[in-house]
Short mmCIF file of C-alpha atoms in Angstrom, two decimals:
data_model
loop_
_atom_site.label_atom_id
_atom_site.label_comp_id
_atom_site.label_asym_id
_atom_site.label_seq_id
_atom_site.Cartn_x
_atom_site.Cartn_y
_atom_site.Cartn_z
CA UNK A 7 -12.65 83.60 90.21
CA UNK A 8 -9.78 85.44 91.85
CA UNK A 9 -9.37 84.80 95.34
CA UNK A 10 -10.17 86.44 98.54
CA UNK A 11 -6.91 86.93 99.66
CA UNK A 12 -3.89 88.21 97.83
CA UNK A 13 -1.83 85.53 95.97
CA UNK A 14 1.61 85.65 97.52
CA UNK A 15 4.15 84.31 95.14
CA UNK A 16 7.63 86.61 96.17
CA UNK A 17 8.98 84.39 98.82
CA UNK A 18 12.62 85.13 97.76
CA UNK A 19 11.93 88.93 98.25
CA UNK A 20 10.63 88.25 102.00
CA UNK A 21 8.37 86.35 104.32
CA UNK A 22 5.74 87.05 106.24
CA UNK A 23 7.24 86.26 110.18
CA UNK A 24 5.58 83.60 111.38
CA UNK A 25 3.33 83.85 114.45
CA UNK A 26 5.57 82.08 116.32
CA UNK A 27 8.43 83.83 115.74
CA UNK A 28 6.46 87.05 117.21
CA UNK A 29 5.49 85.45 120.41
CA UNK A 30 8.80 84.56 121.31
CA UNK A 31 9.96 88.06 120.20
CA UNK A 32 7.29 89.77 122.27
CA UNK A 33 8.41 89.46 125.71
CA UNK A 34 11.71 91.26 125.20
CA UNK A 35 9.92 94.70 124.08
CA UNK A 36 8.85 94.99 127.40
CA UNK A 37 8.95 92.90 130.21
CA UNK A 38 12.62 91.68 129.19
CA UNK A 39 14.16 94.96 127.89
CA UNK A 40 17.40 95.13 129.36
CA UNK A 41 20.93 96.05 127.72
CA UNK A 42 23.20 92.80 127.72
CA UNK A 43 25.80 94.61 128.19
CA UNK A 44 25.21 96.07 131.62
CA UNK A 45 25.91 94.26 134.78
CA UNK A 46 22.42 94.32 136.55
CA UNK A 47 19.74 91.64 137.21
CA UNK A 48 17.47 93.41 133.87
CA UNK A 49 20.34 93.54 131.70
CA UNK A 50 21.70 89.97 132.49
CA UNK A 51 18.22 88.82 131.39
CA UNK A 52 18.42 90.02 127.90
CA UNK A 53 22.65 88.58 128.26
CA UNK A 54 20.95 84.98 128.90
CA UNK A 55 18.73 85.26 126.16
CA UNK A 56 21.04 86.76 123.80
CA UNK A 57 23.64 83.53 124.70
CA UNK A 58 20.71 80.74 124.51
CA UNK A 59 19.63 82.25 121.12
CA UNK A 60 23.28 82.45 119.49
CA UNK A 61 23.49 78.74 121.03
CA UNK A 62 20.66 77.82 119.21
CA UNK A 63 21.63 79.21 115.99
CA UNK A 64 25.21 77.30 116.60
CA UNK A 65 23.22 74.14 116.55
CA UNK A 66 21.55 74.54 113.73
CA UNK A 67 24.60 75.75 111.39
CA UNK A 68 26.87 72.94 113.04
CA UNK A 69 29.88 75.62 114.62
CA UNK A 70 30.80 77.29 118.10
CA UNK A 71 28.38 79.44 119.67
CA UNK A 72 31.51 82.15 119.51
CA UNK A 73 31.73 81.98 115.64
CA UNK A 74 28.02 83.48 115.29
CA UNK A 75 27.95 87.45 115.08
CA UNK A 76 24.63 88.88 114.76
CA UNK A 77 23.73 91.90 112.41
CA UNK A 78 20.94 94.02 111.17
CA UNK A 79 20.96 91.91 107.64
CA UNK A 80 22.46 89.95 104.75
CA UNK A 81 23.25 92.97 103.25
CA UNK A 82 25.21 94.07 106.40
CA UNK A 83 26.92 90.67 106.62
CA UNK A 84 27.81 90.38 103.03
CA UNK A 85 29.45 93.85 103.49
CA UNK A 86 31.32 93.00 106.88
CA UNK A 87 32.58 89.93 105.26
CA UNK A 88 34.22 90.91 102.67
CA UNK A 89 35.62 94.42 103.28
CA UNK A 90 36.53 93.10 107.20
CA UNK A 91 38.72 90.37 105.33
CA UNK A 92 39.95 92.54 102.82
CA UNK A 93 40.87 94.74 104.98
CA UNK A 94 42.49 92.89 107.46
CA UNK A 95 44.68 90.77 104.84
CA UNK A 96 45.47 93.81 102.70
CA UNK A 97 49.37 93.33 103.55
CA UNK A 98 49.21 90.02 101.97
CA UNK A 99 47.41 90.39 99.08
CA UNK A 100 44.81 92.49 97.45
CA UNK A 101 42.96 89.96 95.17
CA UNK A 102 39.19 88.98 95.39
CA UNK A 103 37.00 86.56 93.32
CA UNK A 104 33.87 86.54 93.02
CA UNK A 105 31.15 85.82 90.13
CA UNK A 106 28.90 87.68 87.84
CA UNK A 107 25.80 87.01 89.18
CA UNK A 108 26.20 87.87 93.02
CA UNK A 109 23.75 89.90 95.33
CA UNK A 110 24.54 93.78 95.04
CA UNK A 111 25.27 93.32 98.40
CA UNK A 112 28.45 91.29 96.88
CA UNK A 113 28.90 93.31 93.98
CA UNK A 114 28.56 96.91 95.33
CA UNK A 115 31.17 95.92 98.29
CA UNK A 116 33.38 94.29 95.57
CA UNK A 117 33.07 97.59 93.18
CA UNK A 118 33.97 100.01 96.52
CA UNK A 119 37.20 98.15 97.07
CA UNK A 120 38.13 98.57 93.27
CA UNK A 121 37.70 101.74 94.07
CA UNK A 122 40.20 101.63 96.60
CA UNK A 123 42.96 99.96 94.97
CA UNK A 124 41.81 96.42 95.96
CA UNK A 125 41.55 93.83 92.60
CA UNK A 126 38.77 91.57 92.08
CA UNK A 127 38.13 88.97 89.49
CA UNK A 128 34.09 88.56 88.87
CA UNK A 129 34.11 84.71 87.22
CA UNK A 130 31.56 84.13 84.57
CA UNK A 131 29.11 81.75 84.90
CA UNK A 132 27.83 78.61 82.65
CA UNK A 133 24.27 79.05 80.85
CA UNK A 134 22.56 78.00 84.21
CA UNK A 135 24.09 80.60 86.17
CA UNK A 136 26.42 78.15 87.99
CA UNK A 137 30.12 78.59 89.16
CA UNK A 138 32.38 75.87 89.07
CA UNK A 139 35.11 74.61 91.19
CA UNK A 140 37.74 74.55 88.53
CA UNK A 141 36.85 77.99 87.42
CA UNK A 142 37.80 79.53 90.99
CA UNK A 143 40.77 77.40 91.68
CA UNK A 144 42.68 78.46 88.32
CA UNK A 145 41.47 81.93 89.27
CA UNK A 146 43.51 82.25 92.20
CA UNK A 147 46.68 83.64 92.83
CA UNK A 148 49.93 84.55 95.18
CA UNK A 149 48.23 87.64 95.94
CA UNK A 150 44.28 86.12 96.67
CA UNK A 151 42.87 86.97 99.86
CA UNK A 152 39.49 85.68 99.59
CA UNK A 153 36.50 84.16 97.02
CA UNK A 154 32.94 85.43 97.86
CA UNK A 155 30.19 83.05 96.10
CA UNK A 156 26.79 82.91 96.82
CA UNK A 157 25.46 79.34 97.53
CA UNK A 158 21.86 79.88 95.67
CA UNK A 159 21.09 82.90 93.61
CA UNK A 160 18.24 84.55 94.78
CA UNK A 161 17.25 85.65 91.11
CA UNK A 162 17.00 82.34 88.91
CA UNK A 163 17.70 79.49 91.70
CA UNK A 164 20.50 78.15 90.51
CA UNK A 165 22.05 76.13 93.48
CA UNK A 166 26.05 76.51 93.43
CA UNK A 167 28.54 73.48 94.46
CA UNK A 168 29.63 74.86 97.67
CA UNK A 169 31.04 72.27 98.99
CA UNK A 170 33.42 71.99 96.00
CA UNK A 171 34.55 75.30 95.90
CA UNK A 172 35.55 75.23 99.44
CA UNK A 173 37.33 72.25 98.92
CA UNK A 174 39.52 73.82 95.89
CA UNK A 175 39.97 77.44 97.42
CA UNK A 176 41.42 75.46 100.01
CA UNK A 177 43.74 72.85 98.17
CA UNK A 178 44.53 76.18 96.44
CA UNK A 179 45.48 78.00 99.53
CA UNK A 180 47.98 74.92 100.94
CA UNK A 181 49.55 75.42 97.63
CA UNK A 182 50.48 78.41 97.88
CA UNK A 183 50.77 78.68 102.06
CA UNK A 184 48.90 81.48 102.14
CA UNK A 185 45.24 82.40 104.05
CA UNK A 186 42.17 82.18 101.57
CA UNK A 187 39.14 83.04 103.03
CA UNK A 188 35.85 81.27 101.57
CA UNK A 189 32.94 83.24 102.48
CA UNK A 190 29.22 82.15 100.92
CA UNK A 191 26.10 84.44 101.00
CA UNK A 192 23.69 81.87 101.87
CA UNK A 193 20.34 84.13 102.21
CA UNK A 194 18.39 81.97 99.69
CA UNK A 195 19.46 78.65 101.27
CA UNK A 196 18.23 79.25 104.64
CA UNK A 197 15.24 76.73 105.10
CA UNK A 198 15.57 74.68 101.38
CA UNK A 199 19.41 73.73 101.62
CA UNK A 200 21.52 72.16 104.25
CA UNK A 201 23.21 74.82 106.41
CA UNK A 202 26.08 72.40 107.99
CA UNK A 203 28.87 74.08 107.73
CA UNK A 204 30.66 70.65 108.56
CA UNK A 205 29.51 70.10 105.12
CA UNK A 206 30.03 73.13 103.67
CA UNK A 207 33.45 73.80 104.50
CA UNK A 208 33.35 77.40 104.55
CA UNK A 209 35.06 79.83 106.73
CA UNK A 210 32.14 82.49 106.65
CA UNK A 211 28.36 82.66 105.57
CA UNK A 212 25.69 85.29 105.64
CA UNK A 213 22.09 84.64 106.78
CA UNK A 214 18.94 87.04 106.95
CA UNK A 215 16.05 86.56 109.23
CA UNK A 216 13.49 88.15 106.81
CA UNK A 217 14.14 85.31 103.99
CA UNK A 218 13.04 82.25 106.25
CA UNK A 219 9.96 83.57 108.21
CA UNK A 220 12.00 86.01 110.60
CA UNK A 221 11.54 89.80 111.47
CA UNK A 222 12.89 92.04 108.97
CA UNK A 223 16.57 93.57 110.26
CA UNK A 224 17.90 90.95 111.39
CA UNK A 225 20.68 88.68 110.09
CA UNK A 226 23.74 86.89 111.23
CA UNK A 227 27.50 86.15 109.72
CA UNK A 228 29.09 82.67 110.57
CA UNK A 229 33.19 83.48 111.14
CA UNK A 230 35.40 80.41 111.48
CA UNK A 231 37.26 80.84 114.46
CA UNK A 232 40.39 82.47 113.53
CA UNK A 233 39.79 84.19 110.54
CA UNK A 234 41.20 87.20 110.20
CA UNK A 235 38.81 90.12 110.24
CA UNK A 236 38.66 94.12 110.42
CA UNK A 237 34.78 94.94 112.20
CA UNK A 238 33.24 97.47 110.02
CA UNK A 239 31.09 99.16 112.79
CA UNK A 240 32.77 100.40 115.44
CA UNK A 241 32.00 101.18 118.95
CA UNK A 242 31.04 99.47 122.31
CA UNK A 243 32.77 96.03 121.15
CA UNK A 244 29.88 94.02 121.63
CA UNK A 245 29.66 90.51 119.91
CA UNK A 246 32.90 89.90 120.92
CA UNK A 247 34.24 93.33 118.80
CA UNK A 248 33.18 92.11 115.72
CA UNK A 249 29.85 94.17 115.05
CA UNK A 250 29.79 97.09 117.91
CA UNK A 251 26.00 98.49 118.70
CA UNK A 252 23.70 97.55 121.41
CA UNK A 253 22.65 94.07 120.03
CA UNK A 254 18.46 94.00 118.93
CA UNK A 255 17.81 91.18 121.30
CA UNK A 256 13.76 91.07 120.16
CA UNK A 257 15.10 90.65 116.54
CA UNK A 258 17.81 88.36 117.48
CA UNK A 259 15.26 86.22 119.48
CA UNK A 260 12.98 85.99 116.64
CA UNK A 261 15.82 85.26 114.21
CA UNK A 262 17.05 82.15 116.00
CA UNK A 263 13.05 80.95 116.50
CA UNK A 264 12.92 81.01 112.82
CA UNK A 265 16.14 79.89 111.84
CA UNK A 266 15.60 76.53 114.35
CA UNK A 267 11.91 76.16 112.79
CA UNK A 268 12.57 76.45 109.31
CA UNK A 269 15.65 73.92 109.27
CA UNK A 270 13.27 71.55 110.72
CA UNK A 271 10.54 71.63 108.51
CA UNK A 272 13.44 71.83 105.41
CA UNK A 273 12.79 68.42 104.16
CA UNK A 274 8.67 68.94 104.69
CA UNK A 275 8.60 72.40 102.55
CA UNK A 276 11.32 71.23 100.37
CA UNK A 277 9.11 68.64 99.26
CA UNK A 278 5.99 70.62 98.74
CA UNK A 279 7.48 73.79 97.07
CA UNK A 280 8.81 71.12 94.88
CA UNK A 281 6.36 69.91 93.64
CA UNK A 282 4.57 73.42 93.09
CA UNK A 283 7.89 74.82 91.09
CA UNK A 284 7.57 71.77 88.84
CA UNK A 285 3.75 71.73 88.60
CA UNK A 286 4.17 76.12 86.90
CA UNK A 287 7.45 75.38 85.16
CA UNK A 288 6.04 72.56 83.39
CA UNK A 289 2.49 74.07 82.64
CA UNK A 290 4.04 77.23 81.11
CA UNK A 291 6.79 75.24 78.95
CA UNK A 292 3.96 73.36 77.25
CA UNK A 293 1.07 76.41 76.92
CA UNK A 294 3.00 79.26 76.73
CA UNK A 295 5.34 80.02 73.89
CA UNK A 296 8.85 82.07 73.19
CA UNK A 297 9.64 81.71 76.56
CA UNK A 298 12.59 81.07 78.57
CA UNK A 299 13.44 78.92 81.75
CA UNK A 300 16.02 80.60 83.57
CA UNK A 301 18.84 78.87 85.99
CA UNK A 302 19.41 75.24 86.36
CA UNK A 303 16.90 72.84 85.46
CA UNK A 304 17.31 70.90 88.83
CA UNK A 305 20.12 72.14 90.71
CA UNK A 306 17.81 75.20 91.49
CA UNK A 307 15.96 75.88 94.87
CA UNK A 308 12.88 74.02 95.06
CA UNK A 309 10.74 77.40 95.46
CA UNK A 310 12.29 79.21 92.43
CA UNK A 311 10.80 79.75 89.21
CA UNK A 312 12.17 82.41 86.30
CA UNK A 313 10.93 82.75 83.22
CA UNK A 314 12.03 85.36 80.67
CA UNK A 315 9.08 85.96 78.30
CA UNK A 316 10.03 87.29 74.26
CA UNK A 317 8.46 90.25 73.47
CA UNK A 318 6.77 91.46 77.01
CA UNK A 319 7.83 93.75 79.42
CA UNK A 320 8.40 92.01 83.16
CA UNK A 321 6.46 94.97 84.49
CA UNK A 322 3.85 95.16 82.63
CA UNK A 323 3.57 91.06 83.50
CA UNK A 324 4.24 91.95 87.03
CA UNK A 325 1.51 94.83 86.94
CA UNK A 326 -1.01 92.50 85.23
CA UNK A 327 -0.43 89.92 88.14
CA UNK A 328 -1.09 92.74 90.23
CA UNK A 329 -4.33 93.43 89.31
CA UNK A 330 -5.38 90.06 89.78
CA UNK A 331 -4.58 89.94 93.23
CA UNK A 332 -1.16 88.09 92.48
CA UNK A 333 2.17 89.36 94.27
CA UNK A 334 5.36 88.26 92.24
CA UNK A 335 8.21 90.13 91.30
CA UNK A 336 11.12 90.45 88.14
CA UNK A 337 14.29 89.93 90.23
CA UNK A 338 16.20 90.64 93.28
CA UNK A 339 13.80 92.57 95.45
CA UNK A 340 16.91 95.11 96.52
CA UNK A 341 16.85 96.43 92.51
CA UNK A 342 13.11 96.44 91.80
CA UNK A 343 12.95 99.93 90.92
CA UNK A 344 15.34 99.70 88.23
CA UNK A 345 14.86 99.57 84.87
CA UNK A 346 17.94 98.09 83.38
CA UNK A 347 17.87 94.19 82.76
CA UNK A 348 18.73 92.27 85.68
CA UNK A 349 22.25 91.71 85.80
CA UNK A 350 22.12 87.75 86.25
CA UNK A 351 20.67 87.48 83.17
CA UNK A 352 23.17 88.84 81.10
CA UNK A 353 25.33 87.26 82.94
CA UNK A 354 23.81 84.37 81.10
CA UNK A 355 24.49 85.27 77.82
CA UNK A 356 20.60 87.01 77.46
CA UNK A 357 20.11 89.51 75.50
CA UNK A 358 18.91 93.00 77.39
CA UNK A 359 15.45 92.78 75.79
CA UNK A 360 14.82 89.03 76.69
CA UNK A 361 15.71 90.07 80.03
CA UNK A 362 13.61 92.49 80.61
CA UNK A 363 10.79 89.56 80.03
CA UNK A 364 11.63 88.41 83.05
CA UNK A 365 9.36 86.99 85.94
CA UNK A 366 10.18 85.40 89.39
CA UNK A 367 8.10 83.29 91.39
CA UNK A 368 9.33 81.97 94.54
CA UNK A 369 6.84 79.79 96.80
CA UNK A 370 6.54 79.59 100.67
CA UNK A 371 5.17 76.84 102.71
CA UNK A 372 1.57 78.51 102.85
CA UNK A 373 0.98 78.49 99.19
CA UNK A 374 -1.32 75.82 97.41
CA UNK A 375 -2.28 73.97 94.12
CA UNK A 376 -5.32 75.86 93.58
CA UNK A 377 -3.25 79.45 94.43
CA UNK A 378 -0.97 78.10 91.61
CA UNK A 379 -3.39 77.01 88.87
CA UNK A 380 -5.29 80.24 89.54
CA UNK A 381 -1.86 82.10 88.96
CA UNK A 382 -1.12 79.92 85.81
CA UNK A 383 -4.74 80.73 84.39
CA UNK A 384 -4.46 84.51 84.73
CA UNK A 385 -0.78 83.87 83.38
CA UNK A 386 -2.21 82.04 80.34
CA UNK A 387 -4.21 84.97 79.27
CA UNK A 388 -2.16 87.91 80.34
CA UNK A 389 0.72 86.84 78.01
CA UNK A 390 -1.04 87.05 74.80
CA UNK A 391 -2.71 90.17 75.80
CA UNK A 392 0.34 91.95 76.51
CA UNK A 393 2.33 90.39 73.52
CA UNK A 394 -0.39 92.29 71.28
CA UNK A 395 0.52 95.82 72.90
CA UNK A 396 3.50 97.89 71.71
CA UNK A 397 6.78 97.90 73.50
CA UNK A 398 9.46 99.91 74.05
CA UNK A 399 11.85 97.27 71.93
CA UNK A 400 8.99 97.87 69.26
CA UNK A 401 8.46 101.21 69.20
CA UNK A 402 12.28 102.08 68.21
CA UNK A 403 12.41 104.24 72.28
#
C-alpha cells in the first residue's frame, strides 16, 4: 500500500528546514528587524546577532570568524569565488583548473571567463567520477591562478580527496613561488563529511543553507585570510567589502542553526543513511537487471544513490515514482528541465542513451526502512513496465 505521506527521496536537491531552524529565524522578521549596519540600539541588535551567528559558523568549519562571508547561495559563492580570484590575480596569470563533472555553478562561471580571455583546463575524471591529486598537480602551470574542485558531487556521490589536492596545489604553488588558490564547492558535504578546514587545507569553500536543513537563499563562502579577491557585488561594503547588500540576518540566523545542528548529528545520520544507501543499492544490483551503479562504490556520500537504467527513460522512471507518491529526481536539481544527458555521466565515459536512464536518490535523516522497501517494490515493477514501452532511442527520433 502506498503511504500516506509523500515519499521524499531528493535530499541532494533540498531539505525541508527543520523546525528548529524556523524558530530561531522567527524573531528577527519582526521583533529583531534592524539593519546591522546602522548605529542605533534596533540595528545593533540584528549587528550582535549577525556576529554570534558568523561565530558560530567559524566554530563549526574550524577558521576566524572574519574569514566567513555570507551570501544568498552556493551558486552565488561558487560564482564569487572563482571570478573574485580570477579577477583579482589576472596580472599574474590567467589559468584555471577545474574538472568535468563540477556544479554549473562551476562550469558556467568557468565557461564566462573563457569567454573573456581567461584559460581553464576541465580535468577528466576516473570511471567513478573522482579527481586525483596527481592529475591537478601536473596540470598546473607558471601562469595558474587557481583549481576549483568540488569535494562531493552532488549527482553520483562520489567523494573527492580534498585533502590531497590541497596538499599538491600547494607543493605546486612553492614550486613555482607563485599564489594558487584552492577553492572546494562543498554543498553536498555539509552534514555527511567533515567540514575542518584544518583538515581540509583549503583556502576557500562554498556552503548552502538549503542542502543541510536550512532556509532556502542562504549560503556562505569560507576565504582564507589573505587571499586575494575582487567582490562581485558591489555596494554598501558590508561583510567586510566582500559581498555588499544589506545582509538577510533571518536567513543568516537560520543558516548557522542548521549548519551547528547538522555537524552534530554527522556521525548519527551518517550512520543511518548508510545503511539505507546500501540496503537500495544492493536490492536493485541483485533484482533488477542492465543496470548501472554510478560514482564510487564507497568513497560516495552515505545518502547518494545513482543508477543508470538500459533502455528506460529517467523521466518516465521519475514520473512513475511520481505517481506513487515517491519524490526522486535524475540529477542536479539546477538542470532538471533539461533534456540532454547529465553531463557527469559522460563525463564517465556513458554513453548519452545510458545516461538518460538515470535516477538519483539521496536520503535525509527522516527517511525509513519501510519508506525504502516501499520505494524498491514500486521500483521492482515500474522497470519492467517501462522497459516494454517504446523509446525515443527505439523509435529512430
Amino acid at each position: 500500500m502506498p503511504p500516506q505521506e509523500i515519499v521524499y527521496l531528493d535530499h541532494a536537491g533540498t531539505t525541508p528546514t527543520d523546525p528548529r531552524v524556523l524558530e530561531a529565524m522567527l524573531p528577527y522578521f519582526t521583533g529583531l528587524y534592524g539593519n546591522p549596519s546602522s548605529m542605533h540600539t534596533v540595528g545593533q541588535e540584528a549587528r550582535y546577532a549577525l556576529d554570534g551567528a558568523r561565530e558560530r559558523v567559524a566554530k563549526v568549519l574550524h577558521c576566524r570568524a572574519g574569514e566567513i562571508v555570507f551570501t544568498g547561495s552556493g551558486t552565488e559563492s561558487d560564482n564569487a569565488a572563482i571570478s573574485g580570484v580570477a579577477t583579482a590575480l589576472e596580472e599574474t596569470g590567467n589559468h584555471i583548473i577545474t574538472s568535468t563533472v563540477e556544479h554549473h555553478a562551476v562550469l558556467h562561471t568557468c565557461q564566462y571567463l573563457e569567454n573573456i580571455g581567461f584559460d581553464v583546463t576541465y580535468l577528466p575524471v576516473d570511471p567513478f567520477g573522482m579527481v586525483h591529486p596527481e592529475q591537478v598537480y601536473d596540470a598546473i602551470t607558471d601562469r595558474t591562478t587557481m583549481v576549483t574542485v568540488m569535494y562531493a558531487n552532488n549527482e553520483i556521490g562520489t567523494i573527492n580527496p580534498i585533502s590531497e589536492i590541497s596538499k599538491a596545489v600547494a607543493r605546486r604553488a612553492s614550486e613555482l613561488e607563485r599564489t594558487i588558490v584552492m577553492h572546494t564547492d562543498g554543498v553536498q558535504a555539509a552534514g555527511f563529511l567533515d567540514l575542518n578546514l584544518r583538515n581540509l587545507g583549503v583556502d576557500m569553500m562554498s556552503l548552502s543553507g538549503h542542502k543541510f536543513y536550512g532556509p532556502k537563499g542562504t549560503g556562505a563562502l569560507y576565504i582564507r585570510r589573505g587571499t586575494p579577491l575582487l567582490p562581485l557585488i558591489q555596494g554598501g561594503g558590508q561583510e567586510r567589502e566582500r559581498r555588499s547588500g544589506t545582509e538577510n540576518i533571518p536567513g543568516i540566523i537560520g543558516f548557522s542553526a542548521a549548519l551547528e545542528a547538522a555537524d552534530a548529528q554527522r556521525d548519527e545520520v551518517s550512520v543511518h543513511c548508510t545503511a539505507l544507501r546500501d540496503r537500495i543499492i544492493r536490492h536493485i544490483a541483485e533484482n533488477i537487471p542492465d543496470c548501472h551503479l554510478n560514482g564510487h562504490e564507497t568513497q560516495r556520500l552515505p545518502n547518494n544513490v545513482n543508477f543508470s537504467f538500459q533502455g528506460i527513460e529517467g523521466e518516465a522512471i521519475l514520473l512513475g515514482l511520481d505517481v506513487a507518491g515517491i519524490a526522486a529526481s535524475s540529477g542536479s536539481a539546477c538542470s532538471s528541465g533539461s533534456l540532454e544527458p547529465s553531463h557527469v555521466l559522460l563525463a564517465l565515459a556513458q554513453s548519452a542513451e545510458l545516461a538518460r536512464g538515470s535516477l538519483r536518490v539521496t536520503l535525509g535523516r527522516e527517511n525509513t526502512v519501510e519508506e525504502v522497501d516501499y520505494f524498491l517494490g514500486v521500483l521492482d515493477r515500474l522497470v519492467p513496465q517501462l522497459r516494454k514501452l517504446p523509446t525515443l532511442a527505439t523509435s529512430g527520433s
